[in-house]
Coordinates of C-alpha atoms in Angstrom, one line a residue:
Chain R
X1 CA -41.1 30.5 15.1
X2 CA -37.9 28.8 16.1
X3 CA -35.2 28.4 13.5
X4 CA -34.9 25.1 11.7
X5 CA -31.4 23.7 11.7
X6 CA -30.2 21.3 9.1
X7 CA -26.8 19.5 9.4
X8 CA -24.1 18.1 7.1
X9 CA -22.0 15.0 7.7
X10 CA -19.1 17.3 8.2
X11 CA -20.9 18.9 11.2
X12 CA -21.8 22.2 9.7
X13 CA -25.3 23.5 10.4
X14 CA -27.5 25.4 7.9
X15 CA -30.5 27.6 8.3
X16 CA -32.4 28.4 5.1
X17 CA -33.9 31.8 4.8
X18 CA -35.4 32.0 1.3
X19 CA -32.5 32.1 -1.1
X20 CA -29.9 32.8 1.6
X21 CA -28.5 30.1 3.9
X22 CA -26.7 30.9 7.2
X23 CA -23.9 28.4 8.0
X24 CA -22.0 27.6 11.2
X25 CA -20.6 24.5 13.0
X26 CA -22.6 22.3 15.3
X27 CA -22.3 22.1 19.1
X28 CA -20.7 18.7 18.7
X29 CA -18.1 20.1 16.3
X30 CA -17.1 22.9 18.6
X31 CA -16.9 20.5 21.5
X32 CA -14.7 18.2 19.5
X33 CA -12.4 21.0 18.3
X34 CA -11.9 22.5 21.7
X35 CA -11.2 26.2 22.2
X36 CA -11.2 28.0 18.9
X37 CA -8.4 30.4 18.5
X38 CA -8.7 31.7 15.0
X39 CA -11.2 31.8 12.1
X40 CA -10.0 32.4 8.6
X41 CA -13.1 33.9 6.9
X42 CA -13.8 34.3 3.2
X43 CA -14.6 37.7 1.6
X44 CA -18.1 38.9 0.8
X45 CA -18.6 38.3 -2.9
X46 CA -16.5 35.1 -3.0
X47 CA -18.0 32.3 -5.0
X48 CA -18.1 28.9 -3.2
X49 CA -18.7 25.4 -4.6
X50 CA -20.7 22.8 -2.7
X51 CA -18.4 20.5 -0.8
X52 CA -15.4 22.7 -1.0
X53 CA -13.7 24.3 1.9
X54 CA -14.4 28.0 2.2
X55 CA -13.3 28.9 5.7
X56 CA -10.8 27.5 8.3
X57 CA -11.3 27.1 12.0
X58 CA -8.2 26.7 14.1
X59 CA -8.5 25.4 17.6
X60 CA -5.9 24.5 20.2
X61 CA -6.1 20.9 18.9
X62 CA -6.4 21.1 15.1
X63 CA -7.0 23.2 12.0
X64 CA -10.2 22.3 10.2
X65 CA -11.8 23.3 6.9
X66 CA -15.5 24.3 6.8
X67 CA -17.2 23.0 3.7
X68 CA -19.9 24.8 1.7
X69 CA -23.2 23.0 2.0
X70 CA -24.4 24.6 -1.3
X71 CA -22.9 26.5 -4.2
X72 CA -23.3 30.2 -4.3
X73 CA -22.0 33.6 -3.3
X74 CA -20.9 34.8 0.1
X75 CA -23.2 37.6 1.1
X76 CA -22.1 38.1 4.7
X77 CA -19.4 37.0 7.0
X78 CA -19.5 37.1 10.8
X79 CA -16.8 39.7 11.4
X80 CA -17.2 39.4 15.2
X81 CA -15.3 36.1 14.9
X82 CA -12.1 37.9 13.9
X83 CA -11.7 39.4 17.4
X84 CA -13.8 36.9 19.3
X85 CA -13.3 33.4 17.8
X86 CA -14.5 32.0 21.2
X87 CA -18.1 32.9 20.0
X88 CA -18.0 29.6 18.1
X89 CA -17.5 27.7 21.4
X90 CA -19.9 29.9 23.5
X91 CA -22.7 30.1 21.0
X92 CA -22.1 27.8 18.0
X93 CA -25.7 28.0 16.7
X94 CA -26.4 31.7 17.2
X95 CA -23.6 34.3 17.7
X96 CA -21.0 31.9 16.3
X97 CA -22.5 31.7 12.8
X98 CA -19.8 31.9 10.1
X99 CA -21.2 33.1 6.8
X100 CA -24.3 33.6 4.7
X101 CA -24.4 32.2 1.2
X102 CA -26.8 33.3 -1.6
X103 CA -27.7 30.0 -3.3
X104 CA -26.9 29.9 -7.0
X105 CA -30.0 30.0 -9.2
X106 CA -29.6 26.4 -10.4
X107 CA -28.0 25.0 -7.3
X108 CA -29.7 22.6 -4.9
X109 CA -28.9 22.1 -1.3
X110 CA -27.4 18.6 -0.9
X111 CA -28.7 15.9 1.4
X112 CA -28.9 17.4 4.8
X113 CA -30.0 15.9 8.1
X114 CA -32.7 17.4 10.4
X115 CA -32.1 17.7 14.1
X116 CA -33.3 14.3 14.9
X117 CA -31.4 12.6 12.1
X118 CA -28.2 14.4 13.1
X119 CA -28.6 13.2 16.7
X120 CA -28.9 9.7 15.4
X121 CA -25.9 10.3 13.2
X122 CA -23.8 11.5 16.2
X123 CA -24.5 8.2 18.0
X124 CA -22.7 6.4 15.2
X125 CA -19.6 8.5 14.9
Chain U
X1 CA 9.4 32.1 54.4
X2 CA 8.9 29.4 51.8
X3 CA 9.6 30.3 48.2
X4 CA 6.7 30.5 45.8
X5 CA 7.0 28.3 42.8
X6 CA 8.5 29.6 39.6
X7 CA 11.3 31.9 38.7
X8 CA 11.1 35.7 38.4
X9 CA 11.9 37.2 35.0
X10 CA 15.5 38.4 34.7
X11 CA 14.1 41.9 34.2
X12 CA 12.5 41.6 37.7
X13 CA 15.9 40.9 39.2
X14 CA 17.4 44.0 37.7
X15 CA 18.9 46.6 40.1
X16 CA 20.0 50.0 38.5
X17 CA 23.8 50.1 38.3
X18 CA 24.4 46.5 39.0
X19 CA 27.1 45.0 36.7
X20 CA 28.6 41.6 35.9
X21 CA 31.9 43.0 34.6
X22 CA 34.5 45.7 35.2
X23 CA 36.2 47.4 32.3
X24 CA 39.8 48.7 32.5
X25 CA 40.4 52.4 32.5
X26 CA 40.2 53.8 28.9
X27 CA 43.7 54.4 27.6
X28 CA 42.7 56.2 24.4
X29 CA 41.0 59.6 24.0
X30 CA 37.2 59.2 24.4
X31 CA 35.1 60.2 21.5
X32 CA 31.4 60.9 21.9
X33 CA 29.4 58.2 20.1
X34 CA 27.3 60.7 18.1
X35 CA 30.5 61.8 16.4
X36 CA 31.1 58.3 15.1
X37 CA 27.6 57.1 14.2
X38 CA 25.0 59.1 12.3
X39 CA 22.1 60.2 14.5
X40 CA 19.5 58.2 12.6
X41 CA 21.3 55.0 13.7
X42 CA 21.4 55.9 17.4
X43 CA 18.8 55.1 20.0
X44 CA 16.9 58.0 21.5
X45 CA 17.2 56.4 24.9
X46 CA 19.2 53.5 26.3
X47 CA 17.9 50.0 25.7
X48 CA 16.1 48.6 28.8
X49 CA 18.4 45.8 29.6
X50 CA 18.3 44.0 32.9
X51 CA 21.1 45.1 35.2
X52 CA 22.4 42.0 37.0
X53 CA 25.6 40.5 38.3
X54 CA 27.2 37.4 36.7
X55 CA 26.1 35.1 39.5
X56 CA 22.5 36.2 39.1
X57 CA 22.6 35.5 35.4
X58 CA 24.1 32.1 36.1
X59 CA 21.5 31.2 38.8
X60 CA 18.6 32.6 36.8
X61 CA 19.3 30.4 33.7
X62 CA 20.3 27.4 35.7
X63 CA 17.0 27.6 37.7
X64 CA 15.1 27.9 34.4
X65 CA 16.9 24.9 33.0
X66 CA 15.9 22.8 36.0
X67 CA 12.2 23.5 35.4
X68 CA 12.6 22.0 31.9
X69 CA 11.9 18.4 31.0
X70 CA 14.2 16.7 28.5
X71 CA 15.3 13.3 27.6
X72 CA 18.3 13.7 30.0
X73 CA 15.8 14.3 32.8
X74 CA 13.1 11.7 32.2
X75 CA 11.0 9.6 29.9
X76 CA 9.8 11.4 26.7
X77 CA 7.4 9.2 24.7
X78 CA 6.4 11.9 22.2
X79 CA 5.0 9.9 19.3
X80 CA 6.5 10.4 15.9
X81 CA 9.4 12.5 17.3
X82 CA 11.7 9.6 18.3
X83 CA 13.0 11.3 21.5
X84 CA 15.7 8.8 22.0
X85 CA 18.7 9.4 24.2
X86 CA 21.6 11.2 22.4
X87 CA 24.8 9.3 23.2
X88 CA 27.6 11.7 24.5
X89 CA 30.2 10.1 22.2
X90 CA 28.5 11.9 19.3
X91 CA 29.2 15.2 21.1
X92 CA 32.8 14.2 21.8
X93 CA 33.4 13.4 18.1
X94 CA 31.7 16.6 16.9
X95 CA 33.9 18.7 19.2
X96 CA 37.2 17.3 17.8
X97 CA 39.1 20.4 16.7
X98 CA 39.7 18.9 13.2
X99 CA 36.0 18.9 12.7
X100 CA 34.8 21.8 14.8
X101 CA 37.3 24.5 13.8
X102 CA 37.4 24.2 10.0
X103 CA 35.9 26.7 7.7
X104 CA 33.7 26.0 4.6
X105 CA 35.9 28.2 2.4
X106 CA 39.1 26.2 3.2
X107 CA 40.7 24.6 0.2
X108 CA 39.4 21.0 -0.3
X109 CA 42.9 19.6 0.1
X110 CA 43.0 20.9 3.7
X111 CA 39.7 19.3 4.7
X112 CA 39.9 15.9 3.1
X113 CA 38.8 14.3 6.4
X114 CA 35.6 16.3 6.6
X115 CA 34.8 15.5 2.9
X116 CA 35.5 11.9 3.5
X117 CA 33.1 11.9 6.4
X118 CA 30.3 13.5 4.3
X119 CA 31.0 11.1 1.5
X120 CA 30.8 8.1 3.8
X121 CA 27.7 9.3 5.6
X122 CA 26.0 9.6 2.2
X123 CA 27.1 6.0 1.3
X124 CA 25.9 4.7 4.6
X125 CA 22.5 6.4 4.2
X126 CA 22.3 4.9 0.7
X127 CA 23.0 1.5 2.0
X128 CA 20.5 1.8 4.9
X129 CA 17.8 3.0 2.5
X130 CA 18.6 0.7 -0.5
X131 CA 19.1 3.7 -2.8
X132 CA 22.0 5.2 -4.6
X133 CA 23.0 8.8 -3.9
X134 CA 22.5 11.4 -1.1
X135 CA 22.5 15.1 -0.5
X136 CA 23.2 16.2 3.1
X137 CA 22.1 19.8 2.6
X138 CA 18.4 19.8 3.9
X139 CA 18.3 21.2 7.4
X140 CA 15.3 19.3 8.7
X141 CA 12.7 16.7 7.7
X142 CA 10.3 19.0 6.1
X143 CA 13.2 20.7 4.2
X144 CA 14.1 17.2 2.9
X145 CA 10.5 16.8 1.7
X146 CA 10.6 20.1 -0.1
X147 CA 14.0 19.1 -1.7
X148 CA 12.6 15.6 -2.7
X149 CA 9.5 17.2 -4.3
X150 CA 11.7 19.7 -6.2
X151 CA 13.6 16.7 -7.5
X152 CA 10.3 15.0 -8.6
X153 CA 9.3 18.2 -10.3
X154 CA 12.6 18.6 -12.1
X155 CA 12.4 14.9 -13.2
X156 CA 9.0 15.3 -14.7
X157 CA 9.9 18.6 -16.4
X158 CA 12.9 17.0 -18.0
X159 CA 10.7 14.3 -19.4
X160 CA 8.3 16.8 -20.8
X161 CA 5.6 15.7 -18.3
X162 CA 4.7 18.9 -16.6
X163 CA 1.0 18.0 -16.7
X164 CA 1.8 15.8 -13.7
X165 CA 0.8 18.1 -10.9
X166 CA -0.8 15.8 -8.3
X167 CA 0.8 14.2 -5.2
X168 CA -1.1 11.5 -3.5
X169 CA -1.0 11.5 0.3
X170 CA -2.8 9.2 2.8
X171 CA -5.0 10.8 5.4
X172 CA -2.7 9.6 8.2
X173 CA 0.3 11.6 6.9
X174 CA 2.3 14.1 8.8
X175 CA 1.0 17.6 8.2
X176 CA 4.3 18.6 6.7
X177 CA 3.6 16.4 3.6
X178 CA 0.7 18.4 2.2
X179 CA 2.4 21.6 3.2
X180 CA 5.5 20.7 1.3
X181 CA 3.4 19.7 -1.7
X182 CA 1.6 23.1 -1.7
X183 CA 5.0 24.8 -1.4
X184 CA 6.3 23.4 -4.7
X185 CA 3.0 24.3 -6.4
X186 CA 1.6 20.7 -6.7
X187 CA -1.9 19.7 -5.7
X188 CA -2.7 17.3 -2.9
X189 CA -4.9 14.3 -3.5
X190 CA -5.8 12.6 -0.2
X191 CA -6.5 8.9 0.1
X192 CA -8.3 7.4 3.1
X193 CA -7.0 4.6 5.3
X194 CA -8.6 1.2 5.3
X195 CA -10.0 -0.6 8.4
X196 CA -6.5 -2.0 9.2
X197 CA -5.0 1.4 9.2
X198 CA -3.1 1.1 5.9
X199 CA -3.7 2.9 2.6
X200 CA -7.1 2.1 1.1
X201 CA -5.8 0.4 -2.0
X202 CA -9.2 0.7 -3.9
X203 CA -9.2 4.4 -3.2
X204 CA -5.6 4.7 -4.3
X205 CA -6.6 2.9 -7.6
X206 CA -9.1 5.7 -8.2
X207 CA -6.7 8.4 -7.3
X208 CA -3.8 7.5 -9.6
X209 CA -3.8 8.7 -13.1
X210 CA -2.1 10.7 -15.9
X211 CA -1.8 13.7 -13.5
X212 CA 0.0 11.8 -10.8
X213 CA 3.4 13.2 -10.1
X214 CA 4.1 11.0 -7.1
X215 CA 3.0 9.6 -3.8
X216 CA 4.3 10.5 -0.3
X217 CA 4.1 7.8 2.3
X218 CA 5.4 7.2 5.8
X219 CA 5.8 3.4 6.5
X220 CA 5.2 2.5 9.2
X221 CA 2.6 5.2 9.2
X222 CA 1.6 7.6 12.0
X223 CA -0.4 4.8 13.6
X224 CA 2.8 2.8 13.9
X225 CA 1.5 0.3 11.5
X226 CA 3.5 -1.2 8.6
X227 CA 1.5 -1.1 5.4
X228 CA 1.1 -4.7 4.3
X229 CA 0.3 -3.7 0.7
X230 CA 3.3 -1.6 0.3
X231 CA 4.7 -3.3 -2.8
X232 CA 1.3 -3.1 -4.5
X233 CA 1.0 0.5 -3.6
X234 CA 4.4 1.5 -5.0
X235 CA 3.8 -0.6 -8.2
X236 CA 0.5 1.1 -8.8
X237 CA 1.9 4.6 -8.6
X238 CA 5.0 3.6 -10.7
X239 CA 2.8 2.1 -13.4
X240 CA 0.9 5.4 -13.6
X241 CA 4.3 7.2 -14.1
X242 CA 4.6 8.7 -10.7
X243 CA 7.6 8.7 -8.3
X244 CA 7.6 7.3 -4.8
X245 CA 8.6 9.5 -1.8
X246 CA 9.3 7.8 1.5
X247 CA 9.0 10.1 4.5
X248 CA 11.6 8.7 6.8
X249 CA 10.1 10.2 10.0
X250 CA 9.4 6.7 11.2
X251 CA 12.6 5.1 10.0
X252 CA 13.5 4.1 13.6
X253 CA 11.2 1.1 13.1
X254 CA 13.0 -0.5 10.1
X255 CA 16.8 0.0 10.3
X256 CA 18.5 -3.1 8.9
X257 CA 15.2 -4.9 8.6
X258 CA 13.6 -3.5 5.4
X259 CA 14.8 -0.9 3.0
X260 CA 12.6 1.8 1.4
X261 CA 14.4 1.2 -1.9
X262 CA 13.3 -2.5 -1.8
X263 CA 9.7 -1.4 -1.1
X264 CA 9.8 0.5 -4.4
X265 CA 10.6 4.0 -3.3
X266 CA 12.7 6.5 -5.3
X267 CA 13.4 9.1 -2.7
X268 CA 13.8 8.9 1.1
X269 CA 14.5 11.6 3.7
X270 CA 16.0 10.8 7.1
X271 CA 15.6 12.9 10.1
X272 CA 19.1 12.6 11.6
X273 CA 17.7 14.2 14.7
X274 CA 15.3 11.3 15.1
X275 CA 16.7 8.1 13.8
X276 CA 20.4 8.9 14.2
X277 CA 20.3 10.4 17.7
X278 CA 21.3 14.0 17.0
X279 CA 19.7 16.5 19.4
X280 CA 16.1 17.8 18.9
X281 CA 14.5 20.9 19.9
X282 CA 15.9 24.2 21.1
X283 CA 16.9 24.7 17.5
X284 CA 18.6 21.3 17.2
X285 CA 19.7 22.1 14.7
X286 CA 18.0 19.4 12.6
X287 CA 19.2 17.6 9.5
X288 CA 17.1 16.0 6.8
X289 CA 19.3 14.4 4.1
X290 CA 17.6 12.8 1.2
X291 CA 18.7 9.7 -0.7
X292 CA 17.6 8.9 -4.2
X293 CA 17.8 6.3 -7.0
X294 CA 20.6 6.3 -9.6
X295 CA 18.2 7.8 -12.1
X296 CA 17.4 10.8 -9.8
X297 CA 21.0 11.4 -8.6
X298 CA 21.7 14.0 -11.4
X299 CA 18.9 16.2 -10.0
X300 CA 20.2 16.4 -6.4
X301 CA 21.2 19.8 -4.9
X302 CA 24.8 20.5 -5.2
X303 CA 27.6 20.6 -4.4
X304 CA 27.9 16.9 -3.4
X305 CA 31.1 15.1 -2.4
X306 CA 32.6 12.7 -4.9
X307 CA 35.7 10.5 -4.8
X308 CA 38.4 9.7 -7.3
X309 CA 41.2 7.4 -6.1
X310 CA 42.0 8.6 -2.6
X311 CA 40.9 12.2 -3.2
X312 CA 37.5 13.7 -2.2
X313 CA 36.1 16.8 -3.9
X314 CA 32.9 18.8 -4.4
X315 CA 31.0 18.5 -7.6
X316 CA 27.8 19.8 -9.0
X317 CA 25.3 17.1 -10.2
X318 CA 24.6 17.4 -13.9
X319 CA 21.0 18.6 -13.8
X320 CA 21.1 19.8 -10.2
X321 CA 18.0 21.7 -8.8
X322 CA 20.6 24.0 -7.2
X323 CA 21.4 24.7 -3.5
X324 CA 18.8 24.3 -0.8
X325 CA 21.0 25.4 2.0
X326 CA 24.2 27.4 2.5
X327 CA 27.4 25.4 2.2
X328 CA 27.0 21.7 3.0
X329 CA 24.1 21.4 5.5
X330 CA 24.4 21.4 9.3
X331 CA 27.9 19.8 9.3
X332 CA 28.3 19.2 13.1
X333 CA 24.9 17.3 13.0
X334 CA 26.2 15.2 10.2
X335 CA 29.3 14.3 12.3
X336 CA 27.1 13.2 15.2
X337 CA 24.9 11.0 13.0
X338 CA 28.0 9.5 11.5
X339 CA 29.4 8.8 14.9
X340 CA 26.1 7.1 15.8
X341 CA 26.1 4.9 12.7
X342 CA 29.7 3.8 13.2
X343 CA 29.4 3.2 16.9
X344 CA 26.4 0.9 16.3
X345 CA 27.5 -0.9 13.1
X346 CA 25.0 -2.7 10.9
X347 CA 24.0 -5.3 13.6
X348 CA 23.6 -2.6 16.2
X349 CA 21.3 -0.5 14.0
X350 CA 19.1 -3.5 13.4
X351 CA 19.0 -4.0 17.2
X352 CA 18.0 -0.4 17.6
X353 CA 14.8 -1.0 15.6
X354 CA 14.1 -4.4 17.1
X355 CA 14.2 -3.0 20.6
X356 CA 12.2 0.1 19.7
X357 CA 9.5 -2.2 18.2
X358 CA 9.6 -4.6 21.1
X359 CA 9.2 -1.7 23.6
X360 CA 6.2 -0.3 21.8
X361 CA 4.4 -3.6 21.5
X362 CA 5.0 -4.4 25.2
X363 CA 3.6 -1.1 26.2
X364 CA 0.6 -1.3 23.8
X365 CA -0.4 -4.8 25.1
X366 CA -0.1 -3.7 28.7
X367 CA -2.3 -0.7 28.2
X368 CA -5.0 -2.0 25.8
X369 CA -7.3 -3.2 28.6
X370 CA -7.6 0.3 30.1
X371 CA -7.4 2.5 26.9
X372 CA -9.2 1.9 23.7
X373 CA -6.8 0.5 21.0
X374 CA -8.3 1.4 17.6
X375 CA -6.1 -0.8 15.5
X376 CA -5.4 -4.0 17.3
X377 CA -2.4 -5.5 15.5
X378 CA 1.3 -5.7 16.0
X379 CA 2.7 -2.2 15.9
X380 CA 6.2 -1.0 15.0
X381 CA 8.0 1.7 16.9
X382 CA 4.9 3.5 18.1
X383 CA 1.2 3.0 18.7
X384 CA -1.9 5.0 19.0
X385 CA -4.4 4.7 21.8
X386 CA -7.7 6.6 22.1
X387 CA -9.0 8.4 25.2
X388 CA -12.6 7.6 24.1
X389 CA -13.4 5.2 27.0
X390 CA -12.4 8.0 29.4
X391 CA -14.8 10.5 27.7
X392 CA -17.8 9.0 29.5
X393 CA -16.3 10.4 32.7
X394 CA -15.9 13.8 31.2
X395 CA -12.1 13.3 30.9
X396 CA -10.4 14.1 27.6
X397 CA -7.1 13.1 26.2
X398 CA -5.7 16.5 27.0
X399 CA -6.5 15.9 30.7
X400 CA -4.7 12.5 30.6
X401 CA -1.7 14.2 28.9
X402 CA -1.6 16.9 31.5
X403 CA -1.8 14.4 34.4
X404 CA 1.2 12.5 33.0
X405 CA 3.3 15.6 33.7
X406 CA 2.5 15.1 37.4
X407 CA 4.1 11.6 37.1
X408 CA 7.3 13.2 35.9
X409 CA 7.1 12.1 32.2
X410 CA 6.6 14.1 29.1
X411 CA 3.2 13.6 27.6
X412 CA 2.8 11.6 24.4
X413 CA 1.7 13.3 21.1
X414 CA -2.0 14.1 21.5
X415 CA -4.9 14.6 19.0
X416 CA -2.7 13.2 16.2
X417 CA -3.1 11.4 13.9
X418 CA -6.3 13.0 13.0
X419 CA -8.0 9.8 11.9
X420 CA -8.2 8.6 15.5
X421 CA -10.6 10.2 18.0
X422 CA -8.9 11.6 21.2
X423 CA -5.6 10.1 20.0
X424 CA -2.6 9.5 22.2
X425 CA 0.4 8.6 20.2
X426 CA 3.2 6.9 22.2
X427 CA 6.7 6.1 21.1
X428 CA 9.0 4.7 23.8
X429 CA 12.1 4.4 21.7
X430 CA 14.8 1.8 22.2
X431 CA 16.9 3.7 24.8
X432 CA 14.6 3.3 27.8
X433 CA 15.3 0.7 30.4
X434 CA 12.4 -1.6 31.2
X435 CA 11.9 0.0 34.6
X436 CA 11.1 3.4 32.9
X437 CA 8.7 1.7 30.6
X438 CA 7.0 -0.1 33.5
X439 CA 6.7 3.2 35.4
X440 CA 5.0 4.8 32.5
X441 CA 2.6 1.9 32.1
X442 CA 1.8 2.1 35.8
X443 CA 1.2 5.9 35.5
X444 CA -1.1 5.4 32.6
X445 CA -3.1 2.7 34.4
X446 CA -3.4 4.8 37.5
X447 CA -4.6 7.7 35.4
X448 CA -7.3 5.5 33.9
X449 CA -8.4 4.6 37.4
X450 CA -8.4 8.3 38.4
X451 CA -10.5 9.1 35.4
X452 CA -13.2 6.8 36.8
X453 CA -12.9 7.7 40.4
X454 CA -11.9 11.4 40.5
X455 CA -12.3 13.0 37.1
X456 CA -12.4 16.5 38.6
X457 CA -8.8 16.0 39.9
X458 CA -7.6 15.1 36.4
X459 CA -9.1 18.2 34.9
X460 CA -7.0 20.3 37.4
X461 CA -3.8 18.5 36.4
X462 CA -0.9 19.2 36.4
X463 CA -0.4 20.3 40.0
X464 CA 3.1 19.2 40.7
X465 CA 4.8 21.1 37.8
X466 CA 6.4 24.6 38.2
X467 CA 3.2 26.1 36.7
X468 CA -0.3 24.6 36.5
X469 CA -2.6 24.2 33.6
X470 CA -1.9 26.9 31.1
X471 CA -4.7 28.7 29.3
X472 CA -3.7 27.6 25.8
X473 CA -6.6 29.3 24.1
X474 CA -5.8 32.6 25.6
X475 CA -2.1 32.2 24.7
X476 CA -3.1 31.6 21.1
X477 CA -5.8 34.3 21.0
X478 CA -4.0 37.1 22.8
X479 CA -0.3 36.2 22.8
X480 CA 2.2 38.4 24.7
X481 CA 5.4 37.6 23.0
X482 CA 7.9 39.7 24.9
X483 CA 8.4 41.4 28.3
X484 CA 6.7 44.7 28.6
X485 CA 7.6 47.2 31.3
X486 CA 4.8 48.1 33.5
X487 CA 5.1 51.7 34.8

């Protein structure tokens, strides 16, 4: 079964796997940012709040925050990005994933868009 | 055989034993160096310095300098940086022995002229800004921001209002603003822009409150647009008990026309290396004096120059935040700015801004049919275009900027401000002749045509520069910061 990607308005993608969500940035986001040169990752065990920046992606053009789509605890970070930030450009949806977050018991994932809704959204931006 | 482009490294010119000097024969007994200096301070093997003759050194650096682009070589419309020509009279004045050979530890009585110059420069900046008192210590614009924020902090502390910890900044601000705020330990509250490119007043209403320490604003902003609601904005923040900081980065648009003090600001910094024509880049050095209201004057960094009768002397403001720079700031830069102000006079400074604004508007109107203009209203000293129409051909703003280098001009600021997609921020300044401005317009129009007809060519640009398109991503990911010997 293929993975089901959901998207935020800030161009993060989210894949829900039970109580864990995997987070990265969309293909559109990586294309807009240009070549990524550095990713500032959080630590496993860090608590994140929905809507707050938890990682920073620096490209040749700009420095951008990555926002948490849901509150919870970081359970994994993609350490490969430390040496190979270009994975975000080359494979934004797969090898360029950024973190996994364990959703807080009471937390809900906010309003996210499915693939089709996100494509519609991109036409407007 | 034709020469290949570029210049070899000076290390590659090295020939063992070659020298650029000849020392006289030693006329004292020679002592081995290890008898004079302890072994732990001595190198194990000699430094690997290039061995070259004087003429080789001269040619090497002269050739390198000829590969450079500067405002003395060509047009330099780098938005927000005000790359105006630096008149040579400034240099003549700064080189006068009475100003260039004095020492900061000399007795005040022997450097009255230098003190008078600093006093007068502070007075002129106060008059230009509509405020009361200045410090000339900050060494750059961002340093001025930091100093201004420290003054804001000291002011609130003295009033027992240390709960004020938030500084409001619009989303179009220079990146240094939030960085300076973080540096003094305040929190940034961002407010969005409205559809006319100004501060969203409704959002500002929601952002101000009992925690507001102040607001930092550039006006005209980074879009080159003057905020039409400026008096409402400053009144709103003042009513909430906050102070108003004017980032003078774009002061080249308003000299002699409107004063930050009259707009309601309490603190202003000026980048002398922008507005007042002192050199940029290569270390400048810069200078970022701040000017404040009467009420804030006691908090300024000291010492400042004061005057009693005909005598000038240093004094410490009563509640000074302390020094922010050694001695009195970058003195020779102050001299150059002072020379600039005096050589223009008040009418001349107003004309500087009028022509800077005219040039920018002329250019904007002549380019808006070929590049998307996100905010279509009269601009001030700079304007922002977007490369978004060119995107359909696969051409990005970066390609347009690189192609401009082939036309012999410096690229504008790109991808800034962040609230405009594919931004190109263009600031012609007042010092360009109309012919240079027309040449730039022509180059931009041709590039727009090339984007349609031959986008692949644009992506290969630049091709006429000493080196072609650099791999910026690789340079950032795996930088090689110094020469390394390859065995």
